[in-house]
Amino acid sequence: MTPSFVRNKNTLLFGGVAVWGLLLIGCVTVNRTIMAPPQVVAGAKFVGSEQCSECHENVTSSFHDATHAKLIAQGDNATNVGCEACHGPGSVHVKSGGGAGTIINPGSSPETCFQCHLDKRGEFNLPHAHPVMAGKVSCSDCHDPHSGDAVMGGGTNLASVDATCLKCHEAQRGPFVFEHEALRENCTSCHSPHGSVNAKLLKARNQTLCLQCHSQQQTASGQLMIGGRDHAAFVQRGTCWTAGCHEAVHGSHVSSSLRF
Amino acid sequence: MQSFRSCALWALLLSPAALLAQTTVSGVLSVGGGTVLQDGNRAAFQEAAQQKKGEFGGLEAFNLLREGKDDVLKFEARALPGLDDYRLFGRYEKTEKYYVEAGFEQFRVWSDGSGGYFRPTNTSFSIFNEDLHLDRSKLWVEAGVTLENAITIRLRYQRSTREGTKSTTIWGDSNAVGKYGTRNIVPGFYDLDETTDLVTFDVANESQETQKWAVGARYSKTDLDDKRYNRRRPLEPSADRIITSKDTTSNDLFATHGYYLRQVTEKLTLSGGAMISKLDTNISGSRIYGQSYDPVFDPAYLRRQQRDEGFYDLSGSADIKQTVLNLNAVYVPRKNWSIRPSLRYENLHQEGMSEFVETNIGAGPKFAAILEDLEGESQRKWDEFTEAIDVRYTGLPNWTFSGAAEWLQGSGNLEEKERDEAGVVSIDRDTDTERNTQKYSLNANWYAKPGLTFAAQYYYKIRNNDYKSVRDNTPATGGDRFPAYITDQDFKTHDLNFRVSWRPMSQLSLVTRYDYQQSKTDSAVVALAHIESGRFTSHILSQSVTWSPTARLFVTGSVNLTYDQIKTPAYEFVKYGDNNYINATLGAGYVVSQKDDVFVDYSLYRSSNFIDNSYITLPFGAEQKQQAGYITWKRRQSETLIYTVKYGYITNDDVTWAGLNDFNAHVIYAKVQYLF
């Protein structure tokens, strides 16, 4: 339902008054500056990462290992790339001795991250997303911007890549007597972690989610053989994980076919 | 003597003032409230906005920071009963000596419990309150001390809970779709109650650049009391029944870990880590049909149907023992080069055993219950080696280059069995698995001139999984043999992104980004050829603009255009998985007067993937348009007092659900902030 806009006498009267009001207000002299998000502190200037180290040595000492450290370059054009690239110019923060509200804290707003990760702004605005835009979860709950890999776990880290998800999704930890092999790859095999068009952050809402791994060569037309069984009639009903078919998508204790 | 007493008394009385003279206190007190006037689908609104319909408000923030010469005290509180959002936090820190902190926080996540919608017969079900919500809470106490030799000791206890209801995409079936037969569109929901208690203990010395170490242990205990309710063929007099699936599993996880880092020379730093963990799980649960929620199994429950399968009296255990070691080096052969090789080894033993009573219903007209005691069992052994190298170069002014490679070799074995109480084995499998992964990535950044940056990242990953069935008693043409059919499955991914950040003038900032990903899955099953079983392609084009033509005005906007598709060979049956969408935001801020600012924000989400293929399956493609517009007035009454008033309008049109999930909402909100 879209709101209708009717141009009647009252609307014109109200609109006219509003426009004149804005014009009058616009003539008022002010000396304040308004900042676009992320809200940089007005008047602050870049001071360099060395200044940050004086108080935040516990953070800066391991930064050389961080994924974001790969952005730091030599040269005159890259002088502002360091702590202040994300936290904003720090002169006011330094002058006030670390006063509250004098520096950007990306942990409380994702706007800083969106400056480079534009695609993630779109994903978090989808109908199904981790509630980052609602302020209930922050980027730093899953990513460490200051040390090691930004995507925590996996690779040659001690922790596995799934450990990040299992911090909050304990029921999916398992282990299950009968496993779903996809979990060994990781949760992102089936879920888009930032946001999705589909419920449950699923990469696809229909059977293609499963069929991208569970398809096989078909030897007769009109059939959909998966394993030793023709699923042509089953997929008409709904998703593979629908009630009674393969509900136990994360693993099962009772059924090797992950029925429930 | 009298004067000495007098001096002492004055000194005592004035000492707090002297202390206060050395401390600064700052903070904010923020109180706000508002209401949401909404019509249409309430549950859909609450899920979309993550906000409750109706009144909300309370204490938004009371943050206090007291900084002394050598100590810091923090206190934070939030209490918004209407939104069920609470936080209480306190921390006292004696600089470089010790700290104690404690806190509690809770927030609510809303979800919409709607099921599916079947367009040709205009069929959908509303059989319970679809306005679902889940509360997450965290309570913690932590203390740390720094000893004179710079060793830090930290102890923390945390209790996390997850309690409430949430939606599920596991839907029940209905025959109320006429000639189309059966479609699974009947909603279900979860009722969750999960608690995790966690204790962590860490000792570390990370104060020196040349040598660092840390050891720690964690113990956690998790108790689940989760239920999922599904209804099958509702409102059909002979077949309407409810399934209650329970998971009352609990687990204990104990893990120890440690690492040691040493700078061997100015050019070489070595580090190594180890982790040993043990997870013990007590399995418990059931899946029972009946005529109500939470029934006890009754072999003669009403409206039972053939193949109503379930289980009860599930008990057993599933355990994991895991050992992980890693070795890392940072070698800086020259000023602008950094080479970082690393190794990882993982050994994993997993065992699972379950006992349960399987329930089934025989053919009509008798529909007799069939009960069978069964046992499931599995054992998995896994060894995995990972080698990686990361090379960075910063020698070219205004450029950075880095590249990384990672190789993984894994091998293991999985045994699975299922038998009845007489010892008759229905499943007996022994599968050897090999997994090999290679990943190569390249990154470059070019700071072409002040305010102009080009960045590019690319990776290619290939993962080969080979399965060799050593033993398998399931019939070669039987449906229960899966997944033992699979012999080979390979994944290949190309992932690329390119970004340009440009500030052509001080008032204008532009960022353009393009993301591309293509993943391909090749699968082979016993006695059949390799096929491309899946192909995922995604293009995302993003643009943001921020313009501040005067000190009094900024305008900012962003747009994301996404093409996202999963193709499978089963197009004839289920079409493709299309997830294309456009997302756009537009915002502006204007200084109206010395005290007043006005902000406007608009956002649009639009997807158009709906294909009405109802005649062969369910039409799941999303077609939806969601818009939100806000206007905010902010008045700085004084240096310490700020008023905010906000009005928003949110609207949703959902074609997939033929308007059932549509809503319009007006959000009115005001806040008073006092800074001190």
Coordinates of N, CA, C and O in Angstrom, one line a residue, chain A residues 96-242:
Chain A
S96 N 41.9 16.1 24.7 CA 41.1 15.9 25.9 C 41.5 14.8 26.7 O 40.8 14.4 27.7
G97 N 42.6 14.1 26.4 CA 43.1 13.0 27.2 C 42.1 11.8 27.1 O 41.9 11.1 28.0
G98 N 41.6 11.6 25.9 CA 40.7 10.4 25.7 C 39.3 10.7 26.1 O 38.6 9.7 26.4
G99 N 38.9 11.9 26.1 CA 37.5 12.2 26.5 C 36.4 11.5 25.7 O 36.6 11.2 24.5
A100 N 35.3 11.2 26.5 CA 34.2 10.4 25.8 C 33.6 11.3 24.7 O 33.5 12.5 24.8
G101 N 33.2 10.7 23.6 CA 32.6 11.4 22.5 C 33.5 12.1 21.6 O 33.1 12.9 20.8
T102 N 34.8 11.9 21.8 CA 35.8 12.7 21.0 C 36.4 11.8 19.9 O 37.3 12.3 19.2
I103 N 35.9 10.6 19.8 CA 36.5 9.7 18.7 C 35.4 8.8 18.2 O 34.4 8.5 19.0
I104 N 35.5 8.3 17.0 CA 34.4 7.4 16.5 C 34.7 6.0 17.1 O 35.8 5.5 17.1
N105 N 33.6 5.4 17.5 CA 33.7 4.1 18.0 C 32.9 3.2 17.1 O 31.7 3.1 17.2
P106 N 33.6 2.5 16.1 CA 32.8 1.7 15.1 C 32.0 0.6 15.8 O 31.1 0.0 15.2
G107 N 32.4 0.2 17.0 CA 31.7 -0.8 17.7 C 30.2 -0.5 18.0 O 29.4 -1.3 18.1
S108 N 29.9 0.8 18.0 CA 28.5 1.2 18.4 C 27.8 1.6 17.1 O 26.6 1.9 17.2
S109 N 28.4 1.7 16.0 CA 27.7 2.0 14.7 C 28.5 1.4 13.5 O 29.7 1.5 13.5
P110 N 27.7 0.8 12.6 CA 28.4 0.1 11.5 C 28.8 1.1 10.4 O 29.4 0.7 9.4
E111 N 28.4 2.4 10.5 CA 28.7 3.3 9.5 C 30.1 3.4 9.0 O 30.5 3.6 7.9
T112 N 31.0 3.3 10.0 CA 32.5 3.3 9.7 C 32.8 2.2 8.8 O 33.5 2.4 7.8
C113 N 32.3 1.0 9.1 CA 32.7 -0.2 8.3 C 32.1 0.0 6.9 O 32.7 -0.5 5.9
F114 N 30.9 0.5 6.8 CA 30.2 0.7 5.5 C 31.0 1.6 4.5 O 30.7 1.6 3.3
Q115 N 31.9 2.4 5.1 CA 32.6 3.3 4.2 C 33.4 2.6 3.1 O 33.5 3.0 2.0
C116 N 33.9 1.4 3.5 CA 34.6 0.6 2.5 C 33.7 -0.6 2.1 O 33.7 -1.1 0.9
H117 N 33.0 -1.2 3.1 CA 32.3 -2.4 2.8 C 30.8 -2.0 2.4 O 29.9 -2.4 3.1
L118 N 30.7 -1.4 1.3 CA 29.4 -0.9 0.8 C 28.4 -2.0 0.6 O 27.2 -1.8 0.9
D119 N 28.9 -3.1 0.1 CA 28.0 -4.2 -0.1 C 27.3 -4.7 1.1 O 26.1 -5.2 1.1
K120 N 28.0 -4.6 2.3 CA 27.4 -5.1 3.5 C 26.3 -4.1 4.0 O 25.4 -4.6 4.7
R121 N 26.3 -2.9 3.7 CA 25.2 -2.0 4.0 C 23.9 -2.5 3.4 O 22.9 -2.6 4.1
G122 N 24.0 -2.9 2.1 CA 22.9 -3.5 1.4 C 22.4 -4.7 2.1 O 21.2 -4.9 2.3
E123 N 23.3 -5.6 2.5 CA 22.9 -6.9 3.0 C 22.3 -6.7 4.4 O 21.3 -7.4 4.7
F124 N 22.8 -5.8 5.2 CA 22.2 -5.6 6.5 C 20.8 -4.9 6.5 O 20.1 -4.9 7.4
N125 N 20.5 -4.3 5.3 CA 19.2 -3.7 5.2 C 18.2 -4.6 4.5 O 17.1 -4.2 4.3
L126 N 18.6 -5.9 4.3 CA 17.6 -6.8 3.7 C 16.6 -7.2 4.8 O 16.8 -7.1 6.0
P127 N 15.5 -7.8 4.3 CA 14.4 -8.1 5.3 C 14.8 -9.2 6.4 O 14.3 -9.2 7.4
H128 N 15.8 -9.9 6.0 CA 16.3 -10.9 7.0 C 17.8 -10.7 7.2 O 18.6 -11.0 6.3
A129 N 18.2 -10.2 8.3 CA 19.6 -9.9 8.6 C 19.9 -10.0 10.0 O 19.0 -9.9 10.9
H130 N 21.2 -10.2 10.4 CA 21.6 -10.0 11.8 C 21.2 -8.6 12.2 O 21.5 -7.6 11.4
P131 N 20.7 -8.3 13.4 CA 20.2 -7.0 13.7 C 21.2 -5.9 14.0 O 21.2 -5.3 15.0
V132 N 22.1 -5.8 13.0 CA 23.2 -4.8 13.2 C 22.6 -3.3 13.0 O 22.9 -2.4 13.8
M133 N 21.7 -3.2 12.1 CA 21.1 -1.8 11.9 C 20.2 -1.4 13.1 O 20.0 -0.2 13.4
A134 N 19.7 -2.4 13.8 CA 18.9 -2.1 15.0 C 19.7 -1.9 16.2 O 19.2 -1.7 17.3
G135 N 21.0 -2.1 16.0 CA 22.0 -1.8 17.1 C 22.1 -3.0 18.1 O 22.6 -2.8 19.2
K136 N 21.6 -4.1 17.8 CA 21.6 -5.2 18.8 C 22.8 -6.1 18.6 O 23.2 -6.9 19.5
V137 N 23.4 -6.0 17.5 CA 24.7 -6.8 17.2 C 25.6 -5.8 16.5 O 25.1 -4.9 15.8
S138 N 26.9 -5.9 16.7 CA 27.8 -5.0 16.0 C 28.8 -5.8 15.1 O 29.0 -7.0 15.3
C139 N 29.4 -5.2 14.2 CA 30.3 -5.9 13.3 C 31.4 -6.5 14.1 O 31.9 -7.6 13.7
S140 N 31.9 -5.9 15.2 CA 33.0 -6.4 15.9 C 32.6 -7.6 16.8 O 33.4 -8.2 17.4
D141 N 31.3 -7.9 16.8 CA 30.9 -9.2 17.5 C 31.4 -10.4 16.8 O 31.6 -11.5 17.3
C142 N 31.6 -10.3 15.5 CA 32.0 -11.4 14.6 C 33.4 -11.1 14.0 O 34.0 -12.1 13.5
H143 N 33.8 -9.9 13.9 CA 35.1 -9.6 13.2 C 36.0 -8.9 14.1 O 35.6 -8.0 14.9
D144 N 37.3 -9.2 14.0 CA 38.3 -8.5 14.8 C 39.1 -7.5 13.9 O 39.9 -8.0 13.1
P145 N 38.8 -6.2 14.0 CA 39.5 -5.3 13.1 C 41.0 -5.1 13.5 O 41.7 -4.5 12.7
H146 N 41.3 -5.4 14.7 CA 42.6 -5.0 15.2 C 43.7 -6.0 15.2 O 44.9 -5.7 15.4
S147 N 43.4 -7.3 15.1 CA 44.4 -8.3 15.1 C 44.0 -9.6 14.4 O 42.8 -9.9 14.4
G148 N 44.9 -10.2 13.8 CA 44.6 -11.5 13.1 C 43.7 -11.3 11.9 O 43.5 -10.1 11.4
D149 N 43.1 -12.4 11.5 CA 42.2 -12.3 10.3 C 40.9 -11.6 10.7 O 40.3 -11.9 11.8
A150 N 40.4 -10.7 9.9 CA 39.1 -10.0 10.1 C 38.0 -11.0 10.3 O 37.1 -10.9 11.1
V151 N 38.0 -12.1 9.4 CA 37.1 -13.2 9.6 C 37.7 -14.1 10.6 O 38.7 -14.8 10.3
M152 N 37.2 -14.1 11.8 CA 37.9 -14.9 12.9 C 37.8 -16.4 12.7 O 36.8 -16.9 12.2
G153 N 38.9 -17.1 13.0 CA 38.9 -18.5 12.9 C 39.2 -19.0 11.5 O 39.2 -18.2 10.6
G154 N 39.4 -20.3 11.4 CA 39.7 -20.8 10.1 C 41.2 -20.7 9.7 O 42.0 -20.1 10.5
G155 N 41.5 -21.1 8.5 CA 42.9 -21.0 8.1 C 43.8 -21.8 9.0 O 43.6 -22.9 9.4
T156 N 44.9 -21.1 9.4 CA 45.8 -21.7 10.4 C 45.6 -21.2 11.8 O 46.5 -21.4 12.6
N157 N 44.5 -20.6 12.0 CA 44.1 -20.2 13.4 C 43.8 -21.5 14.2 O 43.4 -22.5 13.7
L158 N 43.9 -21.3 15.6 CA 43.5 -22.4 16.4 C 42.0 -22.7 16.3 O 41.6 -23.8 16.2
A159 N 41.3 -21.7 16.4 CA 39.8 -21.8 16.3 C 39.3 -22.1 14.9 O 39.9 -21.6 13.9
S160 N 38.3 -22.8 14.8 CA 37.7 -23.1 13.5 C 36.8 -21.9 13.1 O 36.4 -21.1 13.9
V161 N 36.5 -21.8 11.8 CA 35.7 -20.6 11.3 C 34.3 -20.6 11.9 O 33.7 -19.6 12.1
D162 N 33.8 -21.8 12.2 CA 32.4 -21.9 12.7 C 32.3 -21.4 14.2 O 31.2 -21.1 14.7
A163 N 33.5 -21.3 14.9 CA 33.4 -20.9 16.3 C 32.8 -19.6 16.5 O 32.1 -19.3 17.5
T164 N 32.9 -18.7 15.5 CA 32.3 -17.4 15.5 C 30.7 -17.5 15.6 O 30.1 -16.8 16.4
C165 N 30.2 -18.4 14.8 CA 28.7 -18.6 14.8 C 28.2 -19.3 16.0 O 27.2 -18.9 16.6
L166 N 29.0 -20.3 16.5 CA 28.6 -21.1 17.6 C 28.6 -20.3 18.9 O 28.0 -20.8 19.9
K167 N 29.3 -19.2 19.0 CA 29.2 -18.4 20.2 C 27.8 -18.1 20.6 O 27.5 -18.0 21.7
C168 N 27.0 -17.8 19.6 CA 25.6 -17.5 19.9 C 24.6 -18.6 19.5 O 23.5 -18.6 20.0
H169 N 25.0 -19.4 18.6 CA 24.0 -20.5 18.1 C 24.4 -21.8 18.6 O 24.8 -22.7 17.9
E170 N 24.3 -22.0 19.9 CA 24.8 -23.1 20.7 C 24.1 -24.4 20.2 O 24.7 -25.5 20.2
A171 N 22.8 -24.3 19.9 CA 22.0 -25.5 19.6 C 22.5 -26.2 18.3 O 22.2 -27.4 18.1
Q172 N 23.2 -25.4 17.5 CA 23.7 -26.0 16.2 C 25.1 -26.6 16.4 O 25.7 -27.1 15.4
R173 N 25.7 -26.6 17.6 CA 27.0 -27.0 17.8 C 27.2 -28.5 17.5 O 28.2 -29.0 17.0
G174 N 26.2 -29.3 17.9 CA 26.4 -30.8 17.8 C 27.3 -31.2 18.9 O 27.4 -30.6 20.0
P175 N 28.0 -32.3 18.7 CA 28.1 -33.1 17.5 C 26.8 -34.0 17.4 O 26.2 -34.3 18.5
F176 N 26.6 -34.4 16.2 CA 25.4 -35.3 16.0 C 25.9 -36.7 15.7 O 26.9 -36.9 15.1
V177 N 25.0 -37.6 16.0 CA 25.4 -39.0 15.7 C 25.4 -39.2 14.2 O 26.3 -39.8 13.7
F178 N 24.5 -38.6 13.5 CA 24.5 -38.6 12.0 C 24.7 -37.1 11.6 O 23.8 -36.3 11.8
E179 N 25.8 -36.9 11.0 CA 26.2 -35.5 10.6 C 25.7 -35.1 9.3 O 25.5 -35.9 8.4
H180 N 25.6 -33.8 9.1 CA 25.4 -33.2 7.7 C 26.8 -32.7 7.3 O 27.4 -31.8 7.9
E181 N 27.3 -33.3 6.3 CA 28.7 -33.0 5.8 C 28.9 -31.6 5.5 O 30.0 -31.0 5.7
A182 N 27.8 -30.8 5.1 CA 28.0 -29.4 4.8 C 28.5 -28.6 6.0 O 29.2 -27.6 5.8
L183 N 28.2 -29.1 7.2 CA 28.7 -28.3 8.4 C 30.2 -28.4 8.5 O 30.8 -27.5 9.2
R184 N 30.8 -29.4 7.9 CA 32.3 -29.4 8.0 C 32.9 -28.4 7.1 O 34.0 -28.0 7.4
E185 N 32.2 -28.0 6.1 CA 32.7 -26.8 5.3 C 32.6 -25.6 6.1 O 33.6 -25.1 6.6
N186 N 31.5 -25.1 6.3 CA 31.1 -24.2 7.4 C 29.7 -23.6 7.2 O 29.1 -23.9 6.2
C187 N 29.2 -22.8 8.2 CA 27.8 -22.4 8.2 C 27.5 -21.6 6.9 O 26.3 -21.6 6.5
T188 N 28.5 -21.0 6.3 CA 28.2 -20.1 5.2 C 27.9 -21.0 3.9 O 27.7 -20.4 2.8
S189 N 28.0 -22.3 4.0 CA 27.6 -23.1 2.9 C 26.1 -22.9 2.5 O 25.7 -22.9 1.4
C190 N 25.3 -22.6 3.6 CA 23.9 -22.5 3.4 C 23.4 -21.1 3.8 O 22.3 -20.7 3.4
H191 N 24.1 -20.4 4.7 CA 23.6 -19.1 5.2 C 24.5 -18.0 4.7 O 25.7 -18.1 4.6
S192 N 23.8 -16.8 4.4 CA 24.5 -15.6 4.1 C 24.6 -14.9 5.5 O 23.6 -14.4 6.0
P193 N 25.8 -14.7 6.1 CA 25.9 -14.3 7.5 C 25.4 -12.9 7.7 O 25.0 -12.6 8.8
H194 N 25.5 -12.0 6.7 CA 25.1 -10.6 7.0 C 23.6 -10.4 6.8 O 23.0 -9.7 7.6
G195 N 23.1 -10.9 5.7 CA 21.7 -10.7 5.5 C 21.3 -11.4 4.2 O 22.1 -11.7 3.4
S196 N 20.0 -11.6 4.1 CA 19.5 -12.3 2.9 C 18.1 -11.9 2.5 O 17.3 -11.4 3.4
V197 N 17.7 -12.1 1.3 CA 16.4 -11.9 0.9 C 15.5 -12.9 1.6 O 14.3 -12.7 1.7
N198 N 16.1 -14.0 1.9 CA 15.3 -15.2 2.4 C 15.4 -15.3 4.0 O 16.4 -14.9 4.6
A199 N 14.3 -15.9 4.5 CA 14.3 -16.1 5.9 C 15.4 -17.0 6.4 O 16.0 -17.8 5.6
K200 N 15.8 -16.9 7.6 CA 16.9 -17.6 8.2 C 18.2 -17.4 7.5 O 19.1 -18.2 7.6
L201 N 18.4 -16.3 6.9 CA 19.6 -15.9 6.2 C 20.0 -17.0 5.2 O 21.2 -17.1 4.9
L202 N 19.0 -17.7 4.6 CA 19.4 -18.8 3.7 C 19.8 -18.2 2.4 O 19.2 -17.2 1.9
K203 N 20.7 -18.9 1.7 CA 21.2 -18.5 0.4 C 20.1 -18.6 -0.6 O 20.1 -18.0 -1.7
A204 N 19.2 -19.6 -0.4 CA 18.1 -19.8 -1.3 C 16.9 -20.3 -0.5 O 17.1 -21.0 0.5
R205 N 15.7 -19.9 -0.9 CA 14.6 -20.3 -0.1 C 13.9 -21.5 -0.6 O 13.0 -22.1 0.0
N206 N 14.3 -21.9 -1.8 CA 13.7 -23.1 -2.3 C 14.7 -24.3 -2.4 O 15.8 -24.2 -1.8
Q207 N 14.3 -25.3 -3.1 CA 15.1 -26.6 -3.0 C 16.5 -26.4 -3.6 O 17.3 -27.3 -3.4
T208 N 16.7 -25.4 -4.4 CA 18.0 -25.2 -5.0 C 19.1 -25.2 -3.9 O 20.3 -25.5 -4.2
L209 N 18.8 -24.7 -2.7 CA 19.8 -24.6 -1.6 C 20.4 -26.0 -1.5 O 21.6 -26.1 -1.3
C210 N 19.6 -27.1 -1.4 CA 20.1 -28.4 -1.2 C 20.6 -29.1 -2.5 O 21.6 -29.8 -2.5
L211 N 19.9 -28.8 -3.6 CA 20.2 -29.5 -4.8 C 21.6 -29.1 -5.4 O 22.1 -29.8 -6.2
Q212 N 22.1 -27.9 -5.0 CA 23.4 -27.6 -5.5 C 24.5 -28.6 -5.1 O 25.5 -28.7 -5.8
C213 N 24.3 -29.3 -4.0 CA 25.2 -30.4 -3.7 C 24.5 -31.8 -3.9 O 25.2 -32.7 -4.3
H214 N 23.2 -31.8 -3.7 CA 22.5 -33.1 -3.8 C 21.9 -33.3 -5.1 O 20.7 -33.7 -5.2
S215 N 22.6 -33.1 -6.2 CA 22.1 -33.4 -7.5 C 23.0 -34.5 -8.1 O 24.1 -34.6 -7.8
Q216 N 22.4 -35.3 -9.0 CA 23.2 -36.3 -9.7 C 22.7 -36.4 -11.1 O 21.7 -35.9 -11.5
Q217 N 23.5 -37.1 -11.9 CA 23.1 -37.3 -13.3 C 21.8 -38.1 -13.4 O 21.6 -39.1 -12.7
Q218 N 20.9 -37.6 -14.2 CA 19.6 -38.2 -14.3 C 19.6 -39.1 -15.6 O 20.1 -38.7 -16.6
T219 N 19.2 -40.3 -15.4 CA 19.2 -41.3 -16.5 C 17.9 -41.4 -17.2 O 17.8 -42.2 -18.2
A220 N 16.9 -40.8 -16.7 CA 15.6 -40.8 -17.4 C 14.9 -39.5 -17.2 O 15.1 -38.8 -16.2
S221 N 14.1 -39.1 -18.2 CA 13.4 -37.8 -18.1 C 12.3 -37.9 -17.1 O 11.7 -38.9 -16.9
G222 N 11.9 -36.7 -16.6 CA 10.8 -36.7 -15.7 C 11.0 -37.2 -14.3 O 10.1 -37.2 -13.5
Q223 N 12.2 -37.5 -14.0 CA 12.5 -38.0 -12.6 C 13.6 -37.1 -12.0 O 14.4 -36.5 -12.7
L224 N 13.6 -37.1 -10.7 CA 14.7 -36.4 -10.0 C 15.3 -37.3 -9.0 O 14.8 -37.4 -7.8
M225 N 16.2 -38.2 -9.4 CA 16.8 -39.1 -8.6 C 17.8 -38.4 -7.6 O 18.7 -37.7 -8.1
I226 N 17.6 -38.7 -6.4 CA 18.6 -38.2 -5.4 C 18.8 -39.4 -4.5 O 17.9 -39.9 -3.8
G227 N 20.1 -39.9 -4.4 CA 20.3 -41.1 -3.7 C 19.7 -42.2 -4.5 O 19.7 -42.2 -5.7
G228 N 19.0 -43.1 -3.9 CA 18.3 -44.1 -4.7 C 16.9 -43.9 -4.9 O 16.1 -44.9 -5.1
R229 N 16.4 -42.7 -4.7 CA 15.0 -42.5 -4.7 C 14.6 -41.3 -5.6 O 15.3 -40.3 -5.7
D230 N 13.5 -41.5 -6.3 CA 13.0 -40.4 -7.2 C 12.3 -39.3 -6.3 O 11.3 -39.6 -5.7
H231 N 12.8 -38.1 -6.3 CA 12.2 -37.0 -5.5 C 11.3 -36.1 -6.3 O 10.9 -35.1 -5.8
A232 N 11.0 -36.5 -7.5 CA 10.2 -35.6 -8.4 C 8.9 -35.2 -7.7 O 8.5 -34.0 -7.7
A233 N 8.2 -36.1 -7.1 CA 6.9 -35.8 -6.4 C 7.1 -35.1 -5.1 O 6.3 -34.3 -4.7
F234 N 8.2 -35.4 -4.4 CA 8.5 -34.8 -3.1 C 8.7 -33.3 -3.2 O 8.3 -32.5 -2.4
V235 N 9.6 -32.9 -4.3 CA 9.9 -31.5 -4.3 C 8.8 -30.6 -4.8 O 8.8 -29.4 -4.6
Q236 N 7.7 -31.2 -5.2 CA 6.5 -30.4 -5.5 C 5.9 -29.8 -4.3 O 5.2 -28.8 -4.3
R237 N 6.1 -30.5 -3.2 CA 5.3 -30.2 -1.9 C 5.9 -28.9 -1.3 O 5.2 -28.1 -0.7
G238 N 7.3 -28.8 -1.4 CA 7.9 -27.7 -0.7 C 9.4 -27.9 -0.6 O 10.0 -28.7 -1.4
T239 N 10.0 -27.3 0.4 CA 11.4 -27.4 0.5 C 11.8 -28.8 1.0 O 11.0 -29.6 1.5
C240 N 13.1 -29.2 0.8 CA 13.6 -30.5 1.3 C 13.5 -30.6 2.8 O 13.4 -31.7 3.3
W241 N 13.6 -29.5 3.5 CA 13.7 -29.5 5.0 C 12.3 -29.3 5.6 O 12.2 -29.0 6.8
T242 N 11.3 -29.5 4.8 CA 10.0 -29.3 5.3 C 9.6 -30.5 6.3 O 10.3 -31.5 6.4

